[in-house]
Amino acid sequence: MRITKKARNGSSPKRDSNPSVLTEQERLLWRDVEELVASPTKEIAEQIYTQLVMSPLLGSKHVDAGMRVPVKRDFLECVEKNVIKQRPAWRVDVSVVDLERDSVIIMSDHSLFPGGVLKDGPCISVEIKPKCGFLPSSKFIDERNFVKRSATRFQMHQVLKLREQEISELSEYDPLDLFSGSKERIHKAIKDLYTTPQNNFRVFLNGSLILGGLGGGIKRTDAVAGKAFEDILEGIIPAENGLRTTSFIQLVAEAVYCSRVLDGLLEVQKLDNFDIEGAIHAYYNVVCQPCAVCQQLDEARPLHRCSSLHSIHIVESLKIVRDYLIAATAKDCSLMISFRPTKDGAIGSPYNHVYLQSTNQSFNYKVNFIDLDLKPLKKMVDYYELDKKILNCFIQMLEMEHNDGNAKTIDAIETINIKTIKDCKF
């Protein structure tokens, strides 16, 4: 249930002649989606965005926009009273339930099959954050940022997170493996995610978390966590001790491979065909402000690449920014795959089937995209600044490796593999 909150010392948004939660520029950006433009709250806007923008792109079979349900004030008061002890203290200090709202959004729990935990046996689900599955090729990428064409955004961001001590080690996960369409590479991707879940891999049994963590996730699946997970799998995958986790990874990889659901996600991600280095200029066209990026460029450098974007029609600028924000949703979303063993002789199931050869088992499975959040227009500046920060950190690391003699040529730097930097010190 998604319930609208407000600042603890604030008031509900005023219902004026233009009650839309979107800014003036955002209403222009999404003018073709009338229901979205008219949305009075963030929650309703995100529901409509999921339903009318993302669902047609990713397939309604895999997208659940939720349902708007009317509620009364006393219900919201009861909810606030019951959940206050479950909320972090800092959140309680900042916001409260908006008791003036007349509806909430009901979402399905996609870690379960419809019918709950008591029907048709156990359900084990995996939540994966695939991240960006392609290397950009935009002509607007600066020559000094050539490494974007050979290292994934995920791998480069890992280096920054390591430097800022958000993580203690680099993940070996490569999104290009997961999106490759190759059964072997998909299997490697799932294994790498299991080994270093961070906040990109979680497993649930009957809706309860059994691997991975909330918030920042966990650093690495150590021997203790691995054994606990292996023991839990005993009631689902009847393999010998020590082999159940291996079979589970095979099961997930097989479902990803057979479903081909990532093919559609990749196409949506590729709506970003200008890269943030190009899209940021279209953003400044949309908000009708002088381009801060152009102002920062060295005067001696030619401006032909970016200056051309400032002479395009506003309709084209709107499309570039809109496509970039849709692609950003696709890069940040999660994939939830739920499994349950099929009963002997069971037929007529509406779900897809996958066969686990190592245990001679068949499973029903379903795939859903979650966290398909609407990205605010103002985030474009944040995306650009983060991109610069990630690139600067990664290029500094490459230069350190080059100076130490680990990369003898520019070509070697351009094709460096993430494994060669795992021991890099900052």
CSV table of C-alpha atoms in Angstrom, one decimal:
chain,number,residue,atom,x,y,z
A,1,MET,CA,0.0,0.0,0.0
A,2,ARG,CA,1.4,3.3,-1.0
A,3,ILE,CA,0.2,6.2,1.2
A,4,THR,CA,0.9,9.8,0.6
A,5,LYS,CA,3.0,11.5,3.3
A,6,LYS,CA,3.6,15.1,4.1
A,7,ALA,CA,6.2,17.0,6.1
A,8,ARG,CA,5.6,16.7,9.8
A,9,ASN,CA,5.3,20.5,10.2
A,10,GLY,CA,3.8,21.1,6.8
A,11,SER,CA,0.4,21.1,5.3
A,12,SER,CA,-1.2,19.2,2.5
A,13,PRO,CA,-0.6,20.6,-1.0
A,14,LYS,CA,-3.2,23.2,-1.8
A,15,ARG,CA,-5.8,22.3,-4.3
A,16,ASP,CA,-5.7,25.3,-6.6
A,17,SER,CA,-6.8,25.8,-10.1
A,18,ASN,CA,-3.9,23.7,-11.4
A,19,PRO,CA,-3.6,20.9,-8.9
A,20,SER,CA,-1.0,18.8,-10.8
A,21,VAL,CA,2.0,17.6,-8.9
A,22,LEU,CA,4.2,18.1,-11.9
A,23,THR,CA,6.1,21.3,-12.6
A,24,GLU,CA,5.3,23.5,-15.6
A,25,GLN,CA,8.1,22.1,-17.6
A,26,GLU,CA,7.2,18.5,-16.7
A,27,ARG,CA,3.6,19.1,-17.8
A,28,LEU,CA,5.1,20.2,-21.2
A,29,LEU,CA,7.3,17.2,-21.2
A,30,TRP,CA,4.5,14.7,-20.6
A,31,ARG,CA,1.8,16.7,-22.4
A,32,ASP,CA,0.8,13.6,-24.5
A,33,VAL,CA,-0.2,11.7,-21.3
A,34,GLU,CA,-3.1,13.8,-20.1
A,35,GLU,CA,-3.8,11.7,-17.0
A,36,LEU,CA,-0.2,12.1,-15.9
A,37,VAL,CA,-0.2,15.8,-16.4
A,38,ALA,CA,-3.4,16.1,-14.2
A,39,SER,CA,-2.0,13.9,-11.4
A,40,PRO,CA,-2.6,15.6,-8.0
A,41,THR,CA,-0.1,13.5,-6.0
A,42,LYS,CA,3.3,11.9,-6.6
A,43,GLU,CA,1.8,8.4,-5.9
A,44,ILE,CA,-0.9,8.8,-8.4
A,45,ALA,CA,1.5,10.3,-11.0
A,46,GLU,CA,3.8,7.3,-10.6
A,47,GLN,CA,0.9,4.8,-10.9
A,48,ILE,CA,-0.3,6.5,-14.1
A,49,TYR,CA,3.3,6.7,-15.4
A,50,THR,CA,3.8,3.0,-14.8
A,51,GLN,CA,0.4,2.2,-16.4
A,52,LEU,CA,0.5,4.4,-19.4
A,53,VAL,CA,4.2,4.9,-20.2
A,54,MET,CA,6.2,1.9,-18.9
A,55,SER,CA,3.6,-0.9,-19.3
A,56,PRO,CA,3.2,-0.5,-23.0
A,57,LEU,CA,7.0,-0.5,-23.5
A,58,LEU,CA,7.8,-3.4,-21.2
A,59,GLY,CA,4.6,-5.5,-21.7
A,60,SER,CA,1.5,-5.4,-19.5
A,61,LYS,CA,2.2,-9.1,-18.6
A,62,HIS,CA,5.2,-8.0,-16.6
A,63,VAL,CA,4.1,-4.7,-15.2
A,64,ASP,CA,1.7,-4.0,-12.4
A,65,ALA,CA,0.8,-0.4,-12.0
A,66,GLY,CA,-1.3,-1.0,-8.9
A,67,MET,CA,-4.9,0.1,-8.1
A,68,ARG,CA,-6.2,3.3,-6.6
A,69,VAL,CA,-8.6,2.6,-3.7
A,70,PRO,CA,-10.7,5.2,-1.9
A,71,VAL,CA,-10.1,5.4,1.9
A,72,LYS,CA,-11.5,7.4,4.8
A,73,ARG,CA,-9.6,9.5,7.4
A,74,ASP,CA,-10.1,7.1,10.3
A,75,PHE,CA,-8.5,4.3,8.2
A,76,LEU,CA,-5.4,6.5,7.5
A,77,GLU,CA,-5.2,7.4,11.2
A,78,CYS,CA,-5.3,3.7,12.1
A,79,VAL,CA,-2.5,2.9,9.6
A,80,GLU,CA,-0.3,5.7,10.9
A,81,LYS,CA,-0.7,4.4,14.5
A,82,ASN,CA,0.1,0.8,13.5
A,83,VAL,CA,3.2,1.4,11.4
A,84,ILE,CA,4.9,4.2,13.3
A,85,LYS,CA,7.0,1.8,15.4
A,86,GLN,CA,8.2,0.1,12.2
A,87,ARG,CA,9.5,3.3,10.6
A,88,PRO,CA,13.0,4.5,11.2
A,89,ALA,CA,13.1,7.3,13.8
A,90,TRP,CA,14.5,9.8,11.4
A,91,ARG,CA,11.6,9.2,9.0
A,92,VAL,CA,9.1,9.6,11.8
A,93,ASP,CA,10.7,13.0,12.6
A,94,VAL,CA,10.5,14.2,9.0
A,95,SER,CA,7.1,13.1,7.7
A,96,VAL,CA,3.6,11.8,8.7
A,97,VAL,CA,0.7,10.3,6.8
A,98,ASP,CA,-1.3,12.9,5.0
A,99,LEU,CA,-4.7,12.4,6.6
A,100,GLU,CA,-6.4,14.7,4.0
A,101,ARG,CA,-6.0,12.3,1.2
A,102,ASP,CA,-8.9,10.3,0.0
A,103,SER,CA,-7.2,7.3,-1.7
A,104,VAL,CA,-4.2,5.0,-1.6
A,105,ILE,CA,-2.4,2.8,-4.2
A,106,ILE,CA,-2.6,-1.0,-3.6
A,107,MET,CA,0.3,-2.9,-5.1
A,108,SER,CA,0.7,-6.7,-5.5
A,109,ASP,CA,3.5,-8.4,-3.6
A,110,HIS,CA,5.5,-9.9,-6.4
A,111,SER,CA,7.6,-12.1,-4.2
A,112,LEU,CA,4.5,-14.3,-4.0
A,113,PHE,CA,2.1,-16.0,-6.5
A,114,PRO,CA,-1.5,-14.8,-6.3
A,115,GLY,CA,-3.3,-16.7,-3.5
A,116,GLY,CA,-0.7,-16.2,-0.8
A,117,VAL,CA,1.7,-18.5,0.9
A,118,LEU,CA,-0.6,-21.3,1.8
A,119,LYS,CA,-1.7,-22.2,-1.7
A,120,ASP,CA,0.3,-24.5,-4.1
A,121,GLY,CA,3.4,-25.0,-2.0
A,122,PRO,CA,6.5,-22.8,-1.3
A,123,CYS,CA,7.4,-19.8,-3.4
A,124,ILE,CA,11.0,-18.7,-3.7
A,125,SER,CA,11.7,-15.3,-5.4
A,126,VAL,CA,14.7,-13.4,-6.5
A,127,GLU,CA,14.9,-9.7,-6.9
A,128,ILE,CA,17.6,-8.4,-9.4
A,129,LYS,CA,18.7,-4.9,-10.2
A,130,PRO,CA,20.0,-5.5,-13.8
A,131,LYS,CA,21.4,-1.9,-14.2
A,132,CYS,CA,22.4,-0.6,-17.7
A,133,GLY,CA,22.9,-3.4,-20.2
A,134,PHE,CA,24.7,-1.6,-23.0
A,135,LEU,CA,27.7,0.5,-23.8
A,136,PRO,CA,26.9,4.0,-25.1
A,137,SER,CA,28.0,5.1,-28.6
A,138,SER,CA,26.6,8.7,-28.7
A,139,LYS,CA,28.6,11.1,-30.8
A,140,PHE,CA,28.1,13.6,-28.0
A,141,ILE,CA,30.4,11.8,-25.7
A,142,ASP,CA,33.6,13.8,-25.1
A,143,GLU,CA,36.8,12.4,-26.5
A,144,ARG,CA,38.3,12.5,-23.0
A,145,ASN,CA,35.5,10.1,-21.9
A,146,PHE,CA,36.3,7.4,-24.4
A,147,VAL,CA,36.3,4.8,-21.6
A,148,LYS,CA,32.5,4.9,-21.6
A,149,ARG,CA,32.6,2.9,-24.8
A,150,SER,CA,34.5,0.0,-23.2
A,151,ALA,CA,33.6,-0.1,-19.5
A,152,THR,CA,30.0,-0.4,-18.2
A,153,ARG,CA,28.5,2.3,-16.1
A,154,PHE,CA,28.1,-0.3,-13.3
A,155,GLN,CA,31.7,-1.2,-13.3
A,156,MET,CA,32.8,2.5,-13.3
A,157,HIS,CA,30.4,3.3,-10.5
A,158,GLN,CA,31.8,0.5,-8.4
A,159,VAL,CA,35.2,2.2,-8.4
A,160,LEU,CA,33.7,5.5,-7.1
A,161,LYS,CA,31.7,3.6,-4.5
A,162,LEU,CA,34.9,1.8,-3.4
A,163,ARG,CA,36.7,5.2,-3.2
A,164,GLU,CA,34.0,6.7,-1.1
A,165,GLN,CA,33.8,3.5,1.1
A,166,GLU,CA,30.2,2.7,0.2
A,167,ILE,CA,31.5,-0.8,-0.6
A,168,SER,CA,34.5,-2.7,0.6
A,169,GLU,CA,35.2,-4.6,-2.6
A,170,LEU,CA,34.3,-4.5,-6.3
A,171,SER,CA,31.6,-6.7,-7.6
A,172,GLU,CA,32.5,-9.0,-10.5
A,173,TYR,CA,29.0,-8.6,-11.9
A,174,ASP,CA,28.9,-7.3,-15.4
A,175,PRO,CA,25.5,-6.3,-16.7
A,176,LEU,CA,26.6,-7.1,-20.3
A,177,ASP,CA,26.7,-10.7,-19.2
A,178,LEU,CA,23.1,-10.7,-17.9
A,179,PHE,CA,21.8,-8.9,-21.1
A,180,SER,CA,23.9,-11.0,-23.5
A,181,GLY,CA,21.3,-13.6,-24.4
A,182,SER,CA,24.0,-16.3,-23.8
A,183,LYS,CA,23.0,-19.0,-21.3
A,184,GLU,CA,26.6,-19.3,-20.1
A,185,ARG,CA,27.1,-15.6,-19.6
A,186,ILE,CA,23.7,-15.2,-17.9
A,187,HIS,CA,24.7,-18.0,-15.5
A,188,LYS,CA,27.9,-16.2,-14.7
A,189,ALA,CA,26.0,-13.0,-14.0
A,190,ILE,CA,23.7,-14.6,-11.6
A,191,LYS,CA,26.6,-16.3,-9.8
A,192,ASP,CA,28.5,-13.0,-9.5
A,193,LEU,CA,25.4,-11.3,-8.1
A,194,TYR,CA,24.9,-14.1,-5.6
A,195,THR,CA,28.6,-13.8,-4.5
A,196,THR,CA,28.5,-10.0,-4.0
A,197,PRO,CA,24.8,-9.1,-3.6
A,198,GLN,CA,25.3,-5.5,-2.5
A,199,ASN,CA,21.9,-4.0,-3.1
A,200,ASN,CA,21.5,-5.7,-6.5
A,201,PHE,CA,20.4,-9.2,-5.5
A,202,ARG,CA,17.9,-10.4,-2.9
A,203,VAL,CA,16.1,-13.7,-2.3
A,204,PHE,CA,12.7,-14.2,-0.6
A,205,LEU,CA,11.0,-17.4,0.6
A,206,ASN,CA,7.2,-17.1,0.9
A,207,GLY,CA,7.6,-13.3,1.0
A,208,SER,CA,10.3,-13.2,3.7
A,209,LEU,CA,13.9,-12.1,3.0
A,210,ILE,CA,16.4,-14.9,3.2
A,211,LEU,CA,19.4,-13.5,1.3
A,212,GLY,CA,20.6,-10.0,0.8
A,213,GLY,CA,19.8,-7.0,2.9
A,214,LEU,CA,17.5,-4.0,3.2
A,215,GLY,CA,18.8,-0.6,2.2
A,216,GLY,CA,22.4,-0.9,1.3
A,217,GLY,CA,22.3,-4.7,1.1
A,218,ILE,CA,25.2,-6.9,2.1
A,219,LYS,CA,28.8,-6.9,0.9
A,220,ARG,CA,29.5,-10.5,0.2
A,221,THR,CA,27.8,-13.9,0.7
A,222,ASP,CA,30.3,-15.3,3.2
A,223,ALA,CA,30.5,-18.9,4.4
A,224,VAL,CA,28.0,-18.4,7.2
A,225,ALA,CA,25.4,-16.7,5.0
A,226,GLY,CA,26.0,-19.3,2.2
A,227,LYS,CA,25.5,-22.2,4.6
A,228,ALA,CA,22.3,-20.7,6.0
A,229,PHE,CA,21.0,-20.2,2.5
A,230,GLU,CA,21.9,-23.7,1.4
A,231,ASP,CA,20.0,-25.1,4.4
A,232,ILE,CA,16.9,-23.1,3.7
A,233,LEU,CA,16.8,-24.4,0.1
A,234,GLU,CA,16.6,-28.0,1.3
A,235,GLY,CA,12.8,-27.9,1.4
A,236,ILE,CA,12.6,-26.6,-2.2
A,237,ILE,CA,15.5,-28.0,-4.2
A,238,PRO,CA,16.1,-31.7,-3.2
A,239,ALA,CA,19.8,-31.8,-4.1
A,240,GLU,CA,22.7,-33.0,-2.0
A,241,ASN,CA,24.1,-30.7,0.6
A,242,GLY,CA,26.5,-28.3,-1.0
A,243,LEU,CA,24.7,-28.4,-4.4
A,244,ARG,CA,21.4,-26.7,-3.7
A,245,THR,CA,22.7,-23.2,-4.1
A,246,THR,CA,24.4,-24.2,-7.4
A,247,SER,CA,21.1,-25.6,-8.6
A,248,PHE,CA,19.2,-22.4,-7.5
A,249,ILE,CA,21.6,-20.2,-9.5
A,250,GLN,CA,21.0,-22.5,-12.5
A,251,LEU,CA,17.3,-22.2,-12.0
A,252,VAL,CA,17.4,-18.4,-12.0
A,253,ALA,CA,19.7,-18.3,-15.0
A,254,GLU,CA,17.4,-20.6,-17.0
A,255,ALA,CA,14.4,-18.5,-16.3
A,256,VAL,CA,16.2,-15.3,-17.3
A,257,TYR,CA,17.3,-17.0,-20.5
A,258,CYS,CA,14.0,-18.6,-21.4
A,259,SER,CA,11.8,-15.6,-20.6
A,260,ARG,CA,13.8,-13.2,-22.8
A,261,VAL,CA,12.3,-10.4,-20.7
A,262,LEU,CA,15.5,-8.5,-20.6
A,263,ASP,CA,15.4,-8.1,-24.4
A,264,GLY,CA,12.5,-5.7,-23.9
A,265,LEU,CA,14.1,-3.9,-21.0
A,266,LEU,CA,17.3,-3.4,-23.0
A,267,GLU,CA,15.3,-1.8,-25.9
A,268,VAL,CA,13.8,0.7,-23.4
A,269,GLN,CA,17.2,1.5,-21.9
A,270,LYS,CA,18.5,2.2,-25.4
A,271,LEU,CA,16.0,5.1,-25.7
A,272,ASP,CA,18.9,6.9,-24.2
A,273,ASN,CA,20.8,7.3,-27.5
A,274,PHE,CA,22.3,10.7,-26.8
A,275,ASP,CA,23.9,9.8,-23.4
A,276,ILE,CA,23.7,12.3,-20.6
A,277,GLU,CA,26.5,14.4,-22.3
A,278,GLY,CA,24.1,15.1,-25.1
A,279,ALA,CA,20.7,15.0,-23.3
A,280,ILE,CA,21.8,17.6,-20.7
A,281,HIS,CA,21.9,20.3,-23.5
A,282,ALA,CA,18.3,19.4,-24.5
A,283,TYR,CA,17.4,19.7,-20.9
A,284,TYR,CA,18.5,23.4,-20.8
A,285,ASN,CA,16.5,24.0,-23.9
A,286,VAL,CA,13.4,22.6,-22.2
A,287,VAL,CA,13.8,24.7,-19.0
A,288,CYS,CA,14.7,27.8,-21.0
A,289,GLN,CA,17.9,28.5,-19.2
A,290,PRO,CA,21.4,29.3,-20.4
A,291,CYS,CA,23.3,26.0,-20.7
A,292,ALA,CA,25.5,25.7,-17.6
A,293,VAL,CA,27.5,22.9,-19.3
A,294,CYS,CA,28.5,25.0,-22.3
A,295,GLN,CA,29.5,27.8,-20.0
A,296,GLN,CA,31.9,25.4,-18.2
A,297,LEU,CA,33.6,24.2,-21.4
A,298,ASP,CA,37.1,25.4,-22.2
A,299,GLU,CA,36.9,28.4,-24.6
A,300,ALA,CA,39.6,26.8,-26.7
A,301,ARG,CA,37.7,23.7,-27.4
A,302,PRO,CA,35.3,23.5,-30.4
A,303,LEU,CA,31.6,23.6,-29.5
A,304,HIS,CA,30.3,22.1,-32.6
A,305,ARG,CA,29.0,18.9,-31.0
A,306,CYS,CA,26.9,20.5,-28.2
A,307,SER,CA,26.1,23.8,-30.0
A,308,SER,CA,24.2,21.9,-32.6
A,309,LEU,CA,21.8,20.7,-29.9
A,310,HIS,CA,20.9,24.3,-28.9
A,311,SER,CA,19.6,25.0,-32.4
A,312,ILE,CA,17.1,22.1,-32.6
A,313,HIS,CA,13.4,22.6,-32.3
A,314,ILE,CA,11.8,22.5,-28.8
A,315,VAL,CA,9.8,19.4,-29.8
A,316,GLU,CA,13.0,17.5,-30.5
A,317,SER,CA,14.5,18.7,-27.2
A,318,LEU,CA,11.4,17.5,-25.4
A,319,LYS,CA,11.7,14.0,-27.0
A,320,ILE,CA,15.4,13.7,-26.2
A,321,VAL,CA,14.8,14.5,-22.5
A,322,ARG,CA,11.6,12.4,-22.3
A,323,ASP,CA,13.3,9.4,-23.8
A,324,TYR,CA,16.3,9.8,-21.5
A,325,LEU,CA,14.1,9.9,-18.4
A,326,ILE,CA,12.2,6.8,-19.5
A,327,ALA,CA,15.5,5.0,-20.1
A,328,ALA,CA,16.6,6.1,-16.7
A,329,THR,CA,13.6,4.4,-15.2
A,330,ALA,CA,14.5,1.2,-17.1
A,331,LYS,CA,18.1,1.4,-15.9
A,332,ASP,CA,17.1,1.7,-12.2
A,333,CYS,CA,14.2,-0.7,-12.0
A,334,SER,CA,14.3,-4.2,-10.5
A,335,LEU,CA,13.3,-7.6,-11.8
A,336,MET,CA,11.3,-10.0,-9.6
A,337,ILE,CA,11.3,-13.7,-10.6
A,338,SER,CA,9.1,-16.0,-8.5
A,339,PHE,CA,9.3,-19.8,-8.6
A,340,ARG,CA,7.2,-22.6,-7.2
A,341,PRO,CA,7.7,-26.4,-7.8
A,342,THR,CA,5.0,-27.8,-10.0
A,343,LYS,CA,2.9,-30.7,-8.6
A,344,ASP,CA,3.1,-34.1,-10.3
A,345,GLY,CA,0.7,-34.1,-13.2
A,346,ALA,CA,-0.3,-30.5,-12.8
A,347,ILE,CA,-1.6,-29.1,-16.1
A,348,GLY,CA,-3.3,-25.9,-17.2
A,349,SER,CA,-1.2,-23.5,-15.3
A,350,PRO,CA,-1.3,-19.9,-16.6
A,351,TYR,CA,2.4,-19.5,-15.8
A,352,ASN,CA,5.5,-20.3,-17.7
A,353,HIS,CA,7.5,-23.4,-16.9
A,354,VAL,CA,11.2,-24.0,-16.4
A,355,TYR,CA,13.0,-27.3,-16.0
A,356,LEU,CA,15.9,-27.8,-13.6
A,357,GLN,CA,17.9,-30.6,-15.0
A,358,SER,CA,20.2,-31.1,-12.0
A,359,THR,CA,17.3,-32.1,-9.8
A,360,ASN,CA,14.8,-33.3,-12.4
A,361,GLN,CA,12.3,-30.6,-11.3
A,362,SER,CA,9.8,-28.4,-13.0
A,363,PHE,CA,8.9,-25.0,-11.7
A,364,ASN,CA,6.2,-22.5,-12.5
A,365,TYR,CA,7.7,-19.0,-12.7
A,366,LYS,CA,6.5,-15.4,-13.3
A,367,VAL,CA,8.5,-12.3,-14.0
A,368,ASN,CA,7.6,-8.7,-13.0
A,369,PHE,CA,9.3,-5.4,-13.2
A,370,ILE,CA,9.1,-3.3,-10.1
A,371,ASP,CA,10.3,0.2,-9.0
A,372,LEU,CA,9.3,1.8,-12.3
A,373,ASP,CA,9.6,5.2,-10.8
A,374,LEU,CA,8.9,8.5,-12.6
A,375,LYS,CA,12.1,10.5,-12.7
A,376,PRO,CA,11.8,14.2,-11.9
A,377,LEU,CA,13.0,16.6,-14.7
A,378,LYS,CA,15.3,18.3,-12.3
A,379,LYS,CA,17.3,15.1,-11.9
A,380,MET,CA,18.9,15.7,-15.3
A,381,VAL,CA,21.4,18.0,-13.6
A,382,ASP,CA,22.1,15.4,-10.9
A,383,TYR,CA,22.6,12.7,-13.6
A,384,TYR,CA,25.1,14.9,-15.4
A,385,GLU,CA,27.1,15.7,-12.3
A,386,LEU,CA,27.2,12.1,-11.1
A,387,ASP,CA,28.3,11.0,-14.6
A,388,LYS,CA,31.2,13.5,-14.4
A,389,LYS,CA,32.1,12.3,-10.9
A,390,ILE,CA,32.1,8.6,-11.9
A,391,LEU,CA,34.2,9.2,-15.0
A,392,ASN,CA,36.8,11.4,-13.2
A,393,CYS,CA,37.3,8.7,-10.5
A,394,PHE,CA,37.5,5.9,-13.0
A,395,ILE,CA,39.9,7.8,-15.3
A,396,GLN,CA,42.1,8.7,-12.3
A,397,MET,CA,42.3,5.0,-11.5
A,398,LEU,CA,43.3,4.1,-15.1
A,399,GLU,CA,46.0,6.8,-15.1
A,400,MET,CA,47.3,5.3,-11.8
A,401,GLU,CA,47.4,1.9,-13.4
A,402,HIS,CA,49.1,3.3,-16.5
A,403,ASN,CA,51.8,5.1,-14.4
A,404,ASP,CA,52.5,2.0,-12.5
A,405,GLY,CA,53.2,0.2,-15.7
A,406,ASN,CA,50.1,-2.1,-15.6
A,407,ALA,CA,48.8,-0.6,-18.8
A,408,LYS,CA,51.5,0.0,-21.4
A,409,THR,CA,49.4,1.8,-24.1
A,410,ILE,CA,46.3,3.8,-24.6
A,411,ASP,CA,44.7,0.8,-26.2
A,412,ALA,CA,45.5,-1.2,-23.1
A,413,ILE,CA,43.8,1.4,-20.9
A,414,GLU,CA,40.7,1.5,-23.2
A,415,THR,CA,40.2,-2.2,-23.0
A,416,ILE,CA,41.2,-2.7,-19.4
A,417,ASN,CA,39.0,-5.3,-17.6
A,418,ILE,CA,37.4,-4.7,-14.2
A,419,LYS,CA,39.3,-7.6,-12.7
A,420,THR,CA,42.6,-5.8,-13.2
A,421,ILE,CA,41.6,-3.0,-10.8
A,422,LYS,CA,40.3,-5.1,-7.9
A,423,ASP,CA,43.5,-4.4,-5.9
A,424,CYS,CA,43.6,-0.7,-6.8
A,425,LYS,CA,44.3,1.5,-3.8
A,426,PHE,CA,42.9,5.1,-3.4
